[in-house]
Amino acid sequence: MNARRTLVFGGARSGKSAYAEKEALAALSSGAREIVYIATAGRSASAGDAEMSARIAHHRQRREALGGSWRTVEEPLALGEALRANSGPGKVVLVDCLTVWLSNLLFAEGYDFPELGPIDAPATFTLQRVDFLRALQEAKGTVILVSNEVGMGIVPTGAVSRWFVDEAGRLNQSVAALCERVQWVAAGLPLSFKDTPC
């Protein structure tokens, strides 16, 4: 089984995670032995947040209903490290999701960002982003990454919100450049933007 990287992206509630989970199961039937689900939002991140807890539970229940063997790794920050530790021949790694990870990095150092003016990226963001992209480039096996497209609406007024939209767009571009496949999902339907043979 050749290394194959896929970016699945779309808007909120577009069906991108469900599509990515089905892609992971399809890789199992093509010879992979294990699916590792790297969750960038975990139980500790959702403590005290009922809405996020419900989202996590919904995702978990959907995976269980699909069947297959899912091993979950929760990693809110060191995504490159988690990818290196869990990818390999015969494995499928599904990362859900890159935009939650980006948000985790933005607020990891507890900065109080201004509403106006420039935003300086926290050191954690810069280091972890570089490490993740390097790990993705070197990954073995199948890697499926889920991300939100957040830049198609109104430009936010707050500086930190604009920074987030810009950095999410840059991250999606960088990941798409490294992936052999890029799938856009809207209304539960995939549209192929890129499909390079391995």
XYZ file of C-alpha atoms in Angstrom:
198
model
C 0.000 0.000 0.000
C 1.589 3.285 -1.130
C 1.683 6.447 0.940
C -1.332 8.567 0.112
C -2.294 11.885 1.637
C -5.793 13.319 1.268
C -7.167 16.682 2.373
C -10.944 16.744 2.876
C -12.236 20.251 3.430
C -15.488 22.180 3.378
C -17.753 24.386 5.445
C -19.242 23.691 8.857
C -21.634 20.711 8.842
C -20.816 20.023 5.186
C -20.322 16.296 5.760
C -16.540 16.408 5.489
C -15.828 14.357 8.634
C -18.343 11.654 7.690
C -16.848 11.499 4.188
C -13.305 11.252 5.601
C -14.367 8.434 7.953
C -15.810 6.467 5.037
C -12.570 7.019 3.101
C -10.624 5.624 6.069
C -12.822 2.521 6.156
C -12.379 2.074 2.390
C -8.599 2.067 2.928
C -9.054 -0.797 5.408
C -10.751 -2.864 2.735
C -7.826 -2.070 0.411
C -5.281 -3.671 2.722
C -4.645 -1.296 5.630
C -4.606 -2.986 9.042
C -5.494 -0.167 11.424
C -7.219 3.231 11.570
C -5.762 5.781 13.959
C -8.088 8.725 14.575
C -6.127 11.769 15.755
C -8.580 14.118 17.445
C -7.348 17.683 17.836
C -10.256 18.417 20.197
C -10.477 16.021 23.073
C -12.225 15.507 26.354
C -9.895 17.898 28.191
C -10.551 20.657 25.618
C -14.301 20.286 25.987
C -14.389 20.386 29.786
C -17.134 22.821 30.700
C -18.221 23.225 27.065
C -21.434 21.244 26.573
C -21.709 22.068 22.869
C -18.147 20.838 22.106
C -18.713 17.744 24.258
C -21.840 16.952 22.216
C -19.901 17.354 18.941
C -17.178 14.993 20.149
C -19.759 12.428 21.298
C -21.552 12.660 17.928
C -18.312 11.991 16.031
C -17.445 9.070 18.315
C -20.916 7.496 17.927
C -20.775 7.867 14.146
C -17.410 6.070 14.000
C -18.730 3.258 16.201
C -21.793 2.891 13.944
C -19.541 2.588 10.876
C -17.723 -0.386 12.342
C -14.060 -1.113 11.829
C -11.330 -0.734 14.391
C -10.702 2.863 15.427
C -7.882 3.771 17.804
C -8.263 7.342 19.050
C -5.319 9.586 19.927
C -6.105 13.003 21.368
C -3.479 15.608 20.461
C -4.390 19.292 20.638
C -0.943 20.781 19.864
C 1.904 18.448 18.804
C 0.244 17.180 15.629
C 3.520 16.535 13.782
C 4.739 14.351 16.628
C 1.432 12.448 16.715
C 1.560 11.911 12.948
C 5.105 10.533 13.115
C 4.208 8.230 16.010
C 1.081 6.813 14.357
C 1.573 6.751 10.577
C 3.241 3.892 8.789
C 2.801 1.187 6.188
C -0.518 -0.614 6.620
C -1.994 2.191 8.731
C -4.615 4.823 8.044
C -4.352 8.046 10.042
C -7.366 10.349 10.052
C -6.774 13.818 11.548
C -9.933 15.721 12.517
C -9.541 18.655 12.337
C -6.844 21.093 11.261
C -8.815 24.251 12.038
C -9.470 23.169 15.630
C -5.722 22.478 15.879
C -4.987 25.951 14.487
C -7.266 27.490 17.116
C -5.552 25.437 19.841
C -2.165 26.774 18.718
C -3.389 30.357 18.563
C -4.533 30.306 22.191
C -1.984 27.814 23.623
C 0.156 30.483 25.265
C -2.754 32.350 26.838
C -2.237 35.625 24.975
C -4.894 38.295 25.220
C -5.108 39.421 21.591
C -6.112 42.985 20.660
C -9.260 43.678 18.633
C -7.304 46.033 16.362
C -3.802 46.007 14.940
C -1.380 43.278 13.957
C -1.400 39.835 15.534
C 1.962 38.254 16.246
C 1.779 34.489 15.968
C 2.654 32.700 19.191
C 5.969 30.799 19.041
C 4.052 27.542 19.586
C 2.077 28.172 16.389
C 5.154 28.733 14.238
C 7.109 25.756 15.590
C 4.209 23.292 15.522
C 3.058 24.327 12.031
C 6.541 23.756 10.562
C 6.885 20.425 12.375
C 3.446 19.238 11.239
C 4.079 20.058 7.570
C 7.438 18.261 7.714
C 5.814 15.213 9.322
C 3.045 15.212 6.704
C 5.597 15.317 3.895
C 7.444 12.335 5.406
C 4.350 10.325 6.436
C 4.033 6.704 5.390
C 0.763 4.869 4.824
C -2.533 6.645 4.300
C -3.179 10.031 5.898
C -6.572 11.748 5.668
C -6.859 15.300 6.994
C -10.107 17.175 7.688
C -10.188 20.975 7.602
C -12.712 23.784 7.451
C -12.891 26.338 4.675
C -13.505 29.527 6.638
C -12.515 32.175 4.102
C -15.540 32.234 1.802
C -17.752 34.492 3.889
C -17.632 38.024 5.222
C -14.212 39.257 6.353
C -14.321 39.390 10.177
C -13.904 42.758 11.890
C -11.695 41.630 14.789
C -7.939 41.328 14.284
C -7.612 37.854 15.803
C -10.551 36.549 13.742
C -9.004 37.924 10.533
C -5.658 36.367 11.492
C -7.367 33.015 12.034
C -9.145 33.134 8.656
C -5.890 34.072 6.896
C -3.847 31.381 8.639
C -6.497 28.713 8.025
C -6.370 29.561 4.321
C -2.561 29.430 4.288
C -2.568 26.121 6.155
C -5.086 24.580 3.745
C -2.944 25.707 0.791
C 0.222 24.218 2.305
C -1.496 20.928 3.140
C -3.153 20.706 -0.290
C 0.248 21.164 -1.954
C 1.585 18.113 -0.065
C -1.473 15.900 -0.612
C -2.022 13.649 -3.607
C -5.789 14.084 -3.235
C -7.873 17.121 -2.290
C -11.639 16.706 -1.856
C -14.112 19.532 -1.292
C -17.321 18.447 0.480
C -20.576 20.412 0.378
C -24.023 19.077 1.347
C -22.381 15.693 1.969
C -21.185 15.451 -1.635
C -17.473 15.320 -2.534
C -15.929 17.207 -5.419
C -12.388 16.278 -6.423
C -10.014 19.238 -6.733
C -6.859 17.154 -7.090
C -6.161 13.458 -7.639
C -2.524 12.634 -8.380
C -1.641 8.951 -8.850
C 0.843 7.558 -6.306
